[in-house]
Tab-separated table of C-alpha atoms in Angstrom:
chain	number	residue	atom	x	y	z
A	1	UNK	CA	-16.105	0.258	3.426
A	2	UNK	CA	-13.962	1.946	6.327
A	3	UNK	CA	-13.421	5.850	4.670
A	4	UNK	CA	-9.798	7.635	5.902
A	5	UNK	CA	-9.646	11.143	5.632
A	6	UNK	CA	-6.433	12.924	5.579
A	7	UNK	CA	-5.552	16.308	6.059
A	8	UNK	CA	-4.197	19.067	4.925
A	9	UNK	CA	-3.576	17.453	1.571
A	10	UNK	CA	-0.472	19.646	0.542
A	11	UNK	CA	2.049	20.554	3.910
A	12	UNK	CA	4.649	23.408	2.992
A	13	UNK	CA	7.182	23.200	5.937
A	14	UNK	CA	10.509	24.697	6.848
A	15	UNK	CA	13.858	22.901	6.961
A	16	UNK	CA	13.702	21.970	10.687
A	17	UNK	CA	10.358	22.830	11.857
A	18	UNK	CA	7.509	20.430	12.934
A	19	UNK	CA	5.041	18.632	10.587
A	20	UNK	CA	1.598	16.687	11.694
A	21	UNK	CA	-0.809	15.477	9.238
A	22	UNK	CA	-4.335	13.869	10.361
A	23	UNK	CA	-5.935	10.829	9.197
A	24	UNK	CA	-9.569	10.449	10.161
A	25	UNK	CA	-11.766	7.376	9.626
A	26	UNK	CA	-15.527	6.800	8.858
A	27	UNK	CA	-15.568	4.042	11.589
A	28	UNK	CA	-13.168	2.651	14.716
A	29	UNK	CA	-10.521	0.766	13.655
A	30	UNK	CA	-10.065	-1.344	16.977
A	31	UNK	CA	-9.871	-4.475	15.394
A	32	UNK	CA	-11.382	-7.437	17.777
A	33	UNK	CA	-8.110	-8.867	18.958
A	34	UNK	CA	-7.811	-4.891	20.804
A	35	UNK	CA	-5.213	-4.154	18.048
A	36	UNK	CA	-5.764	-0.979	15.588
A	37	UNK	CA	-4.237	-1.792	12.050
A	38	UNK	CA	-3.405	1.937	11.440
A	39	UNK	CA	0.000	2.083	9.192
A	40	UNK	CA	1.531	5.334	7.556
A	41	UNK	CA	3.707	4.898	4.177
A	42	UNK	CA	6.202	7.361	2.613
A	43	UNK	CA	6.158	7.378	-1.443
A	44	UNK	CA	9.007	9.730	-2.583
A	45	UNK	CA	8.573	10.965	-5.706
A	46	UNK	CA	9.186	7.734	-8.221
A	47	UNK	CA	9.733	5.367	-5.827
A	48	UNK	CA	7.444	2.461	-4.340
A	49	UNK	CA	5.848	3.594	-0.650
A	50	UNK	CA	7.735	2.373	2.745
A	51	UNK	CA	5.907	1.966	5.994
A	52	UNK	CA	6.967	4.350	8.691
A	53	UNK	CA	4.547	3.330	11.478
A	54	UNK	CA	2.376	0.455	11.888
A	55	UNK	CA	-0.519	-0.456	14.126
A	56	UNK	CA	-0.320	3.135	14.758
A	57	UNK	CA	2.678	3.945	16.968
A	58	UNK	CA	5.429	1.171	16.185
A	59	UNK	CA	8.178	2.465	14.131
A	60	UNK	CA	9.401	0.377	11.413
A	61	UNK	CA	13.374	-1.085	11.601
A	62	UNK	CA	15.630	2.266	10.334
A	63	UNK	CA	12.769	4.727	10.542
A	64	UNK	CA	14.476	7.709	11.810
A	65	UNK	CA	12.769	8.759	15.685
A	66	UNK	CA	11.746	12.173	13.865
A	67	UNK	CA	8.691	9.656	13.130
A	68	UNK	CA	6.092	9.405	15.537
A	69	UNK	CA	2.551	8.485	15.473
A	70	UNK	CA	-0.220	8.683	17.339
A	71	UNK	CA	-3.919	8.580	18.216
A	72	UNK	CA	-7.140	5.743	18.716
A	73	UNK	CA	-10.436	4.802	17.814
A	74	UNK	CA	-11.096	6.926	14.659
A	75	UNK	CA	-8.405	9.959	15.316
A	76	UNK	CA	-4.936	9.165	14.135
A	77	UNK	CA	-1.744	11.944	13.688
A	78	UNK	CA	1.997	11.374	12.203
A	79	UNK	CA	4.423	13.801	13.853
A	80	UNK	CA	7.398	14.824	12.000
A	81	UNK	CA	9.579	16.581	14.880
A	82	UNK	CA	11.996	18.537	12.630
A	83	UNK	CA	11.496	18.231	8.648
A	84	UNK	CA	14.674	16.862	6.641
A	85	UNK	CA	15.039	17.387	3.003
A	86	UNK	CA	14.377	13.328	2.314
A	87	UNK	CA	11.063	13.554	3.936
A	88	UNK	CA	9.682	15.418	0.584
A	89	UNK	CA	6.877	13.282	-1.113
A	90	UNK	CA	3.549	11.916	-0.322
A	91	UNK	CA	2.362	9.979	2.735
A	92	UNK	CA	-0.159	8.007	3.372
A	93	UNK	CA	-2.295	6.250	5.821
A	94	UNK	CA	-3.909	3.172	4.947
A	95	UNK	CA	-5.846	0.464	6.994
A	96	UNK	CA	-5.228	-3.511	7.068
A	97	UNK	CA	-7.368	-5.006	9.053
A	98	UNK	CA	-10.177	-5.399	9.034
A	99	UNK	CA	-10.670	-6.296	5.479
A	100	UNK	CA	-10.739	-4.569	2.815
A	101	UNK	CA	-7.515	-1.991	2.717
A	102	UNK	CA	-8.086	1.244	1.904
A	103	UNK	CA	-6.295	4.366	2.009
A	104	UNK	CA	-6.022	8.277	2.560
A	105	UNK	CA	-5.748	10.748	-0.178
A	106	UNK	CA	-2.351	11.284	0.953
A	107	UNK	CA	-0.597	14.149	2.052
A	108	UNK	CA	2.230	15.944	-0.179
A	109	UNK	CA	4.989	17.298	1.808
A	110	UNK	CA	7.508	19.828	0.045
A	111	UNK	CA	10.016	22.507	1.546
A	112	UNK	CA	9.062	26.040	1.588
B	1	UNK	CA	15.968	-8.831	3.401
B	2	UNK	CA	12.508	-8.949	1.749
B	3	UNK	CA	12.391	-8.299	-1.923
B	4	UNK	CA	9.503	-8.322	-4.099
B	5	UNK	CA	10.466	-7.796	-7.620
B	6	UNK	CA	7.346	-7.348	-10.681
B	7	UNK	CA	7.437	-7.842	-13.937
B	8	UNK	CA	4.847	-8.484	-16.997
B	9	UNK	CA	3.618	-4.654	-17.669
B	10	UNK	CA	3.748	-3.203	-20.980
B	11	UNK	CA	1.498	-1.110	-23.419
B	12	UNK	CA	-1.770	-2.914	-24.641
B	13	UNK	CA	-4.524	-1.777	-26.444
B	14	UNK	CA	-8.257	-1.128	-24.918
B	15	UNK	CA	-9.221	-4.939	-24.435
B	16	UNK	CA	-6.374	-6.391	-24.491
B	17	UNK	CA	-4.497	-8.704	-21.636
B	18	UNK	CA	-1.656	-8.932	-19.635
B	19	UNK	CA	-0.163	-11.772	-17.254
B	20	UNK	CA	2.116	-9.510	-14.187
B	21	UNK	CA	4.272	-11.352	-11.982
B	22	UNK	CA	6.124	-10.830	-8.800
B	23	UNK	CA	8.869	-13.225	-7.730
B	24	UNK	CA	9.536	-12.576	-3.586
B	25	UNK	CA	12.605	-13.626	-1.993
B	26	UNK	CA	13.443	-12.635	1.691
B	27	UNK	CA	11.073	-14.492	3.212
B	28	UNK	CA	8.923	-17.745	3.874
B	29	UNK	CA	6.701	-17.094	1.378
B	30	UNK	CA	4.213	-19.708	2.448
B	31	UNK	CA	3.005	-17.702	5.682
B	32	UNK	CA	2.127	-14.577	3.938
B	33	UNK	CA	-0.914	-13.276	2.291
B	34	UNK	CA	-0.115	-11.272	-1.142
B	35	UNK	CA	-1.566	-8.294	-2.744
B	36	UNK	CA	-1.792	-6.560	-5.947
B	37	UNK	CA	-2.280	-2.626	-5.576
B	38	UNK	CA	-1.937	-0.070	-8.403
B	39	UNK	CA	-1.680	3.493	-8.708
B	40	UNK	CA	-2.570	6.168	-11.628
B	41	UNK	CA	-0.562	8.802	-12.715
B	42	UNK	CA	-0.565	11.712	-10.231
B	43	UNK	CA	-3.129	9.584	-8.475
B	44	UNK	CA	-3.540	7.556	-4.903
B	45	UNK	CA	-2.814	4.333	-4.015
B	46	UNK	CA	-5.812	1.211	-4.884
B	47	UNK	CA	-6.154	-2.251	-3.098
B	48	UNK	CA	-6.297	-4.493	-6.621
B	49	UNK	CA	-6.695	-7.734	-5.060
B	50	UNK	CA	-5.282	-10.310	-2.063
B	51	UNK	CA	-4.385	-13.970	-1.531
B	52	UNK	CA	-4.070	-16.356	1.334
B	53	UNK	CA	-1.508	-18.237	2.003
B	54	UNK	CA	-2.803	-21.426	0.279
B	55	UNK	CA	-4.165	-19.510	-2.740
B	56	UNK	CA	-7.847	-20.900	-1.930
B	57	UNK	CA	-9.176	-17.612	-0.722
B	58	UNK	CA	-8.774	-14.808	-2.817
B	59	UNK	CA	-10.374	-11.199	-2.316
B	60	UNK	CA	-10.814	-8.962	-4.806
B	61	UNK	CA	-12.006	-4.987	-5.373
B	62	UNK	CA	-15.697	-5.010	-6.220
B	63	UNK	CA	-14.964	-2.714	-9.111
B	64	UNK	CA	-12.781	-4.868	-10.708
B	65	UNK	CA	-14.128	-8.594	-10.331
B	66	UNK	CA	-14.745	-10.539	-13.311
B	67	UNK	CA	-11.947	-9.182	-15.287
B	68	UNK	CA	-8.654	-9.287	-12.974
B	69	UNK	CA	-7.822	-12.921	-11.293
B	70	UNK	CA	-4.805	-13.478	-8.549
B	71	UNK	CA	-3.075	-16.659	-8.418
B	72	UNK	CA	0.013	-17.868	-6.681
B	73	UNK	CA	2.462	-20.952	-7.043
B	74	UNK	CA	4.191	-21.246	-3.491
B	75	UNK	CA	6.989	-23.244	-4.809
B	76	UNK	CA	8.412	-20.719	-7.186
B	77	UNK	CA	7.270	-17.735	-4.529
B	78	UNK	CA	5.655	-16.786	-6.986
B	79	UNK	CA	2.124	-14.608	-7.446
B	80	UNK	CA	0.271	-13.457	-10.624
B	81	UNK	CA	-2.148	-10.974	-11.459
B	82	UNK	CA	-4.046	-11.927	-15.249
B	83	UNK	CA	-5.677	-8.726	-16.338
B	84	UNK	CA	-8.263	-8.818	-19.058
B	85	UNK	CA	-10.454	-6.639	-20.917
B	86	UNK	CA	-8.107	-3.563	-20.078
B	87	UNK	CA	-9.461	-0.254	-20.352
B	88	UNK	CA	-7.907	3.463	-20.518
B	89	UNK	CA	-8.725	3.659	-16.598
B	90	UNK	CA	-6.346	0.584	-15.883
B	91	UNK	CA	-3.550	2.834	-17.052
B	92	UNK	CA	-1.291	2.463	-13.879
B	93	UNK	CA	1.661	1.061	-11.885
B	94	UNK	CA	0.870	-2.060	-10.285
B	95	UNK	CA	2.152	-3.180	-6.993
B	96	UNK	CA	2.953	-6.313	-5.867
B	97	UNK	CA	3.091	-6.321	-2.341
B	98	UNK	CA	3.041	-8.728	1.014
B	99	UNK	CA	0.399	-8.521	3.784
B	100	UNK	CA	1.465	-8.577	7.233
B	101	UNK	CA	-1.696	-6.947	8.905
B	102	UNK	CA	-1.784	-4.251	6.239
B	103	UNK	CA	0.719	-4.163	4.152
B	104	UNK	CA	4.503	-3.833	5.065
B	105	UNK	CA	6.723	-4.675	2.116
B	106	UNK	CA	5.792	-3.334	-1.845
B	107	UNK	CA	8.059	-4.049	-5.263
B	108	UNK	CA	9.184	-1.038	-7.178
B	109	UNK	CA	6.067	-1.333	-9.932
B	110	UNK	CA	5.287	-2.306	-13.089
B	111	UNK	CA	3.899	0.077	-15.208
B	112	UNK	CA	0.496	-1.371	-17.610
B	113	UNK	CA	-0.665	1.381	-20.199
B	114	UNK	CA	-3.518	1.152	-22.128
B	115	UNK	CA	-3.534	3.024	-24.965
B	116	UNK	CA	-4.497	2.609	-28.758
């Protein structure tokens, strides 16, 4: 199976200052139809995890533009332009396609 | 707007069972492909198990086959996850979610413990 690596796995930031967490994988995750299933969820703490981003750089409906992401083949990075209190919690990425799923370690975000 | 909402979790003891079910709304539940994920405390997140559309293919975990079967009943939108011979190590929330390429939409959890 198709290992993601994430790092760092615990992101201090400032109130209004850049974030950027990495997700590496074990293999390329260009599917066969040219599209790479990369997705990025947010879990805040005791809730169920929303996507942000999926098949890598596609924001989902209502996710603020502070969201980007980025990257191909086996390289992938979620941008966070200026931290907001609400973006506390864990993110992760996570592959669909092709089967099966799996997903980073996730990244814990807090304020400084 | 698509809701997924779970139910069925509770406390059981080591080798017990549980029936969870999801109920989705939102949607045409037909075209989708559903999955079960869970997560331990303080832990990561953990594909459980998929279904097609139909409910003839089903994909499972390799960890976990033999004692956890997914089901669906497309005219009550309806999917299932039976869990038997539960152990400490099953001790999690459990996810129902829909599969759009990955997944896009999850419920808010229900919570199986296994505990004497």
């Amino acid at each position: 199976d198709i290992v993601l690596t994430q790092s760092p796995l615990s992101l201090p930031v400032t109130l209004g200052q850049p974030a950027s967490i990495s997700c590496r994988s074990s293999q390329s995750l260009v599917y066969s139809d040219g599209n790479t299933y990369l997705n990025w969820f947010h879990q805040r703490p005791g809730q169920s995890p929303r996507r942000l981003i999926y098949k890598v750089s596609n924001r989902d409906s209502g996710v603020p533009d502070r969201f980007s992401g980025s990257g191909s083949g086996t390289d992938f990075t979620l941008k966070i332009s200026r931290v907001e209190a609400d973006d506390v919690g864990i993110y992760y990425c996570t592959k669909g396609t092709p089967w099966p799923p799996t997903f980073g370690q996730g990244t814990k975000v807090e304020i400084k | 707007e698509v809701q997924l909402v779970e139910s069925g979790g509770g406390l059981v003891q080591p080798g017990g069972s549980l029936r969870l079910s999801c109920t989705a709304s939102g949607f045409t539940f037909t075209k989708y492909w559903m999955s079960w994920l869970r997560q331990a405390p303080g832990k990561g997140l953990e594909w459980v198990a998929t279904i097609e559309e139909d409910g003839n293919v089903k994909h499972y975990v390799d960890s976990l086959k033999g004692r956890f079967t997914i089901s669906r009943d497309n005219a009550k939108n309806s999917v299932f996850l039976q869990v038997n011979s539960l152990r400490a190590e099953d001790t999690a929330v459990y996810y129902c979610a829909r599969e759009n390429w990955g997944v896009d939409y999850w419920g808010q959890g229900t919570l199986v413990v296994v505990s004497s």
